[in-house]
Short mmCIF file of C-alpha atoms in Angstrom, two decimals:
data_model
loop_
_atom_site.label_atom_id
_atom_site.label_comp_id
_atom_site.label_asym_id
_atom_site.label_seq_id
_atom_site.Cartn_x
_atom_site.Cartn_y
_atom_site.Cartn_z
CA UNK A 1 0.00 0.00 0.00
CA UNK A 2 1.02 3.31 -0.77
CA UNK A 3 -1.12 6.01 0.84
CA UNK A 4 -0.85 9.86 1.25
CA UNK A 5 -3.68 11.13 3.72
CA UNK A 6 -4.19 15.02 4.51
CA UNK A 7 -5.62 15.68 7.87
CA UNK A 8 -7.14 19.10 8.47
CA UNK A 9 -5.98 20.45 11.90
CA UNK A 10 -8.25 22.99 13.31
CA UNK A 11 -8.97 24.83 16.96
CA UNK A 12 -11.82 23.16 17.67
CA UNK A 13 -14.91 24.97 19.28
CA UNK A 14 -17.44 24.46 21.71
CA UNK A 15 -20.37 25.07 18.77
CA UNK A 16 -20.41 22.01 16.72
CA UNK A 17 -21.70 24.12 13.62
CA UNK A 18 -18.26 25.96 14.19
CA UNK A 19 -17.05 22.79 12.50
CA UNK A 20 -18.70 23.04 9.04
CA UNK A 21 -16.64 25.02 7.08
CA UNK A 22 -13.62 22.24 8.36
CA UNK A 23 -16.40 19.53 6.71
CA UNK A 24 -16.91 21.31 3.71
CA UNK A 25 -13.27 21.73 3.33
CA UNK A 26 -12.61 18.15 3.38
CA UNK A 27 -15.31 17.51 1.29
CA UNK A 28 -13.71 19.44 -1.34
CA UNK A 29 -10.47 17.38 -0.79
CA UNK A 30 -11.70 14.01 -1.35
CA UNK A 31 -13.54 15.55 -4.40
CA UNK A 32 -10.22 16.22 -5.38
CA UNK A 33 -8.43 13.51 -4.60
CA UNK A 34 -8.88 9.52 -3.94
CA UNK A 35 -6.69 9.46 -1.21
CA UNK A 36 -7.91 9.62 2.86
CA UNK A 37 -8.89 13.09 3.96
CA UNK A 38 -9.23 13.75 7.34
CA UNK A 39 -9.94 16.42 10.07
CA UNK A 40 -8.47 16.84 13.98
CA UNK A 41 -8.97 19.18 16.41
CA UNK A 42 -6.73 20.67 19.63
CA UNK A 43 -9.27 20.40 21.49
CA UNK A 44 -13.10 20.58 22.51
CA UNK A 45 -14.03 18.27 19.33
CA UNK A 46 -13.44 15.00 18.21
CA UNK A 47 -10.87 13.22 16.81
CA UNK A 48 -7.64 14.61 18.60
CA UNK A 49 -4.65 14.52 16.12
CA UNK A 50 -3.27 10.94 17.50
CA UNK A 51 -6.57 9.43 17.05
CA UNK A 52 -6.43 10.74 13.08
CA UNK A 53 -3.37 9.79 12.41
CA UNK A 54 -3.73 6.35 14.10
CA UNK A 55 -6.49 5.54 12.20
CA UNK A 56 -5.11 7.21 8.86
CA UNK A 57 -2.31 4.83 9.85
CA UNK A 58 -4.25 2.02 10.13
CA UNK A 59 -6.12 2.64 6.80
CA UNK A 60 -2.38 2.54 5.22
CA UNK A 61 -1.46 5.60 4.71
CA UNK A 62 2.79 5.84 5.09
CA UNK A 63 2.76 9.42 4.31
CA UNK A 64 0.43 11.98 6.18
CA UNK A 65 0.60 15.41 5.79
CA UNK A 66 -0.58 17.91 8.71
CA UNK A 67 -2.30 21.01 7.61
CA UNK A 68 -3.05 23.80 10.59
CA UNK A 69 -6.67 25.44 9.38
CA UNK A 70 -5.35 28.58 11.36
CA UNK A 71 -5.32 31.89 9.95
CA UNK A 72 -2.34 32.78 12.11
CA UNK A 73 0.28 30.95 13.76
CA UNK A 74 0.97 31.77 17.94
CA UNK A 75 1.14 29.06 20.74
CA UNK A 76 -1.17 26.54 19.24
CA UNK A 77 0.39 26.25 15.73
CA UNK A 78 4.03 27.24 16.93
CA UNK A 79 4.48 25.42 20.51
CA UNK A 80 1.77 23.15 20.89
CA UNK A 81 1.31 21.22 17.14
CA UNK A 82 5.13 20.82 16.83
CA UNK A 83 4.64 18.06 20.35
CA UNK A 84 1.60 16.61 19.17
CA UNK A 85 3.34 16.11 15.45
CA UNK A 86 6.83 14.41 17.65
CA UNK A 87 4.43 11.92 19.79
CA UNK A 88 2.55 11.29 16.57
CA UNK A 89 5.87 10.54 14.85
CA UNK A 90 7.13 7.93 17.86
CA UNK A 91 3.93 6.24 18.03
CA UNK A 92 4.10 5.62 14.25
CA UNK A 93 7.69 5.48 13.19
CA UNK A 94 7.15 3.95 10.27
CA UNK A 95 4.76 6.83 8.97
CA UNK A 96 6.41 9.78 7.35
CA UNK A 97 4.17 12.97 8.98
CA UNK A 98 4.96 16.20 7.68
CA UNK A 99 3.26 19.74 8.83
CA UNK A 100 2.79 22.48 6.62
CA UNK A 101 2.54 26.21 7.78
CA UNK A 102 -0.71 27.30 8.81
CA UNK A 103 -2.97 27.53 5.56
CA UNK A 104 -3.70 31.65 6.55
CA UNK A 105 0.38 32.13 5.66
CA UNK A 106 -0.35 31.47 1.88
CA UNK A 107 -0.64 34.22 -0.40
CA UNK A 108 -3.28 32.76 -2.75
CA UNK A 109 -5.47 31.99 0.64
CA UNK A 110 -5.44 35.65 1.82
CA UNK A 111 -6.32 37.19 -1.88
CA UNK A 112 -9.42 35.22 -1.75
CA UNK A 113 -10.03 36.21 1.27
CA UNK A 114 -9.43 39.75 0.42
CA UNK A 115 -11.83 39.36 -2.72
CA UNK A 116 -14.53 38.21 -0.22
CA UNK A 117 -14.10 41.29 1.75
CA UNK A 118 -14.44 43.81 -1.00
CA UNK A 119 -17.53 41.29 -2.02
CA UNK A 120 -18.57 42.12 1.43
CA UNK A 121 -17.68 45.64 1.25
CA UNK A 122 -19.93 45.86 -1.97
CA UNK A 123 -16.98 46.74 -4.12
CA UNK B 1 -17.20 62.70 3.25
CA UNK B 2 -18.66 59.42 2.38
CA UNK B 3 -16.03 56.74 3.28
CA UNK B 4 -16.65 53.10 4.07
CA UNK B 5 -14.05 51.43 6.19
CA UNK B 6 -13.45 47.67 6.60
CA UNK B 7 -12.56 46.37 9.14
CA UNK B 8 -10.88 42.28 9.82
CA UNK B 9 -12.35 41.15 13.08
CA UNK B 10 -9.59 38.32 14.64
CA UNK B 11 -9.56 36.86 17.70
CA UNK B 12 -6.26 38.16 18.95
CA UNK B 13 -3.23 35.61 20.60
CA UNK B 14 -0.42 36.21 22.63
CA UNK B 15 2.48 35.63 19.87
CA UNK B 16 2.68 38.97 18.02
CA UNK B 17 3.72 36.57 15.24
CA UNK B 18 0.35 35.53 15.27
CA UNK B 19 -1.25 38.89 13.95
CA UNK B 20 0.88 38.91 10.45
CA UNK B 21 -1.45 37.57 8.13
CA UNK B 22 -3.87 39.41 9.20
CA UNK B 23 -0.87 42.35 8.52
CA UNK B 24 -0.49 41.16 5.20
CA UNK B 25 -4.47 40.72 4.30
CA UNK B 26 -5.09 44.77 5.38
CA UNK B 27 -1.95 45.89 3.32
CA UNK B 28 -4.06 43.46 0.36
CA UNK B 29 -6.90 45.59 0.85
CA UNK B 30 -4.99 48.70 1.13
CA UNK B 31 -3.49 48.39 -2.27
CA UNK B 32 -6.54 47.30 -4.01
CA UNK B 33 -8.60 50.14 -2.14
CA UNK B 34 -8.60 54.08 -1.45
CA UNK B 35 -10.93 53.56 1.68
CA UNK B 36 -9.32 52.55 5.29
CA UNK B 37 -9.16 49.00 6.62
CA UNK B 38 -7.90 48.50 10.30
CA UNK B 39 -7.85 45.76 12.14
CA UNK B 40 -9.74 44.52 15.68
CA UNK B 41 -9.28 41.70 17.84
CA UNK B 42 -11.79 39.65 20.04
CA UNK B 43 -8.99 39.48 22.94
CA UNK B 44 -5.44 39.50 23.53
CA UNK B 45 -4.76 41.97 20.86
CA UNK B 46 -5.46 45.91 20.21
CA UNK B 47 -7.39 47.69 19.12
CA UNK B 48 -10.52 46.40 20.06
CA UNK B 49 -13.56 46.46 18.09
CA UNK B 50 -15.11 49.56 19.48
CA UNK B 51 -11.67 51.58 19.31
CA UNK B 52 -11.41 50.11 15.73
CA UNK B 53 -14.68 51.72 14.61
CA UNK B 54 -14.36 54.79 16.81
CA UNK B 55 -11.22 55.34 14.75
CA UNK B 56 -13.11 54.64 11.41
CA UNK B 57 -15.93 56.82 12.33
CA UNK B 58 -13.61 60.04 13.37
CA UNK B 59 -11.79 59.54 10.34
CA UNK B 60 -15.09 60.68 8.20
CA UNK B 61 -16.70 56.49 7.85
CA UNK B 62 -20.38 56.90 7.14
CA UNK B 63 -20.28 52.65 6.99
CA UNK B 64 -18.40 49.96 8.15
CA UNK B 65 -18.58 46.76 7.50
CA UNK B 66 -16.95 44.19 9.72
CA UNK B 67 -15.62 40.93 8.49
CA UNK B 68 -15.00 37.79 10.97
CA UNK B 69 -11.38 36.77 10.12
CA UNK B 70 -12.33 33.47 11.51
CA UNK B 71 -12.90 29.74 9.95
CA UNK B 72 -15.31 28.33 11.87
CA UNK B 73 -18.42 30.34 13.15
CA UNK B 74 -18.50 29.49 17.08
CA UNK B 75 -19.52 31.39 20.16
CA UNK B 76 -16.98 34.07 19.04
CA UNK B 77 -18.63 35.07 15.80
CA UNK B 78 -22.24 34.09 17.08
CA UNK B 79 -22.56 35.11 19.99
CA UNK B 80 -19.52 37.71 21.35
CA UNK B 81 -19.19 39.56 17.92
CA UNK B 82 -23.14 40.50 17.54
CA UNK B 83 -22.87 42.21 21.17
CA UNK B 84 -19.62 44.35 20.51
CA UNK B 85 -21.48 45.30 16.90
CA UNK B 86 -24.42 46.46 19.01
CA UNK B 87 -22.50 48.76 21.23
CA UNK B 88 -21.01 49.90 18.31
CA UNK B 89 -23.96 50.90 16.94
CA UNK B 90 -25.32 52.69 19.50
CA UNK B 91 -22.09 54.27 20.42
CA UNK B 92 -22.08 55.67 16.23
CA UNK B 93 -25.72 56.09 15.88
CA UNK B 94 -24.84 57.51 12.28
CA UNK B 95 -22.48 55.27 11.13
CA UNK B 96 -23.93 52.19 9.34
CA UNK B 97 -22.55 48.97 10.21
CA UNK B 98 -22.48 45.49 8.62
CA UNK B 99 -21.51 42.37 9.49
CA UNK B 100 -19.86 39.44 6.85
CA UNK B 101 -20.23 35.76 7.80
CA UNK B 102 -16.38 34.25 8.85
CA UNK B 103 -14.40 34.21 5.90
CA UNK B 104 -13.88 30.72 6.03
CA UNK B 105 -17.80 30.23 5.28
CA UNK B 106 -17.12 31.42 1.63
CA UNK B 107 -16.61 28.79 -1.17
CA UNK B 108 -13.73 30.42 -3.03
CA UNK B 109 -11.98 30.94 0.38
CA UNK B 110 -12.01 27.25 0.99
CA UNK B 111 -11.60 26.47 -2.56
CA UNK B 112 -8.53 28.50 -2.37
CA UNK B 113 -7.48 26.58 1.24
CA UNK B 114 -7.78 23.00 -0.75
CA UNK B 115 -5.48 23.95 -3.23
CA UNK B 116 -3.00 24.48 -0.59
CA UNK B 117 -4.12 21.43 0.79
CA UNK B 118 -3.24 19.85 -2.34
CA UNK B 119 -0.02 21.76 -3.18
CA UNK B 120 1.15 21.05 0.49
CA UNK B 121 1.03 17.52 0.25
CA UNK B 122 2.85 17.36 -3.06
CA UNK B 123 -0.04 17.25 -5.37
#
């Protein structure tokens, strides 16, 4: 087996429709793509990023890729993803997880989100 | 004088690292727009909301419309956000303010978030 999954790291909220846009998100991906798609949170939801990547493990995947849904990058994204990602890495050694920069940091991300605000704006 | 400002509603963090996309998205605007944009913060960070549009509104904004830098819409955006608009609005009885849904609620947002996706995990 030779499987790539993406899981979709978010906050995580109280709300569970705080959630959707995560959902729809990964939607799109596996619309895009045949290969596992799936989403973690730091905490107050459901799966926790070990549980994801054990089961995206389990499903065969030997390369995972971590992307923070985070428009900015402090504490969470900085200090406390970069432990999770090493414990994840132990418990699965033979797993290859790599962690992109938080998905707010790209350039094409923040000019649509610009266009949406002069949508917004009415301009 | 018949400005409209905009202004990108984040929650705030303790890393001032954490603030510079939301830097970079208001210098987007800037350039693409002869109208002010500021930024607020929920917590953590300054200016608030209410200094954000008191600032706006001295500077000649007859509207303002507010958009929810945010991916998910929890308590934050549901529930704290509609209370600071409301003081806002009764603080600048004359100044019309809106409200966008989060940002990540918008399809080419999140269409532009998969293709990192995709581009992050080699694809």
């Amino acid at each position: 087996m030779n499987k790539h999954g993406i899981i979709l790291f978010g906050h995580g909220a109280r709300d569970p429709r705080w959630a959707e846009p995560f959902e729809r998100l990964a939607a799109k991906l596996r619309a895009l793509r045949g290969e596992p798609v799936s989403l973690a949170f730091l905490e107050l939801m459901t799966p926790d990023l070990p549980a994801a990547v054990a089961r995206q493990a389990a499903d065969g995947c030997d390369a995972i890729t971590v992307v923070p849904v985070f428009f900015g990058q402090g504490g969470h994204v900085r200090r406390d993803l970069p432990e999770i990602i090493e414990k994840c890495r132990s418990a699965h050694p033979d797993v290859t997880i790599s962690c992109a920069t938080a998905v707010g940091e790209d350039d094409a991300v923040l000019d649509a989100v610009a266009e949406y605000c002069l949508r917004q704006a009415g301009q």
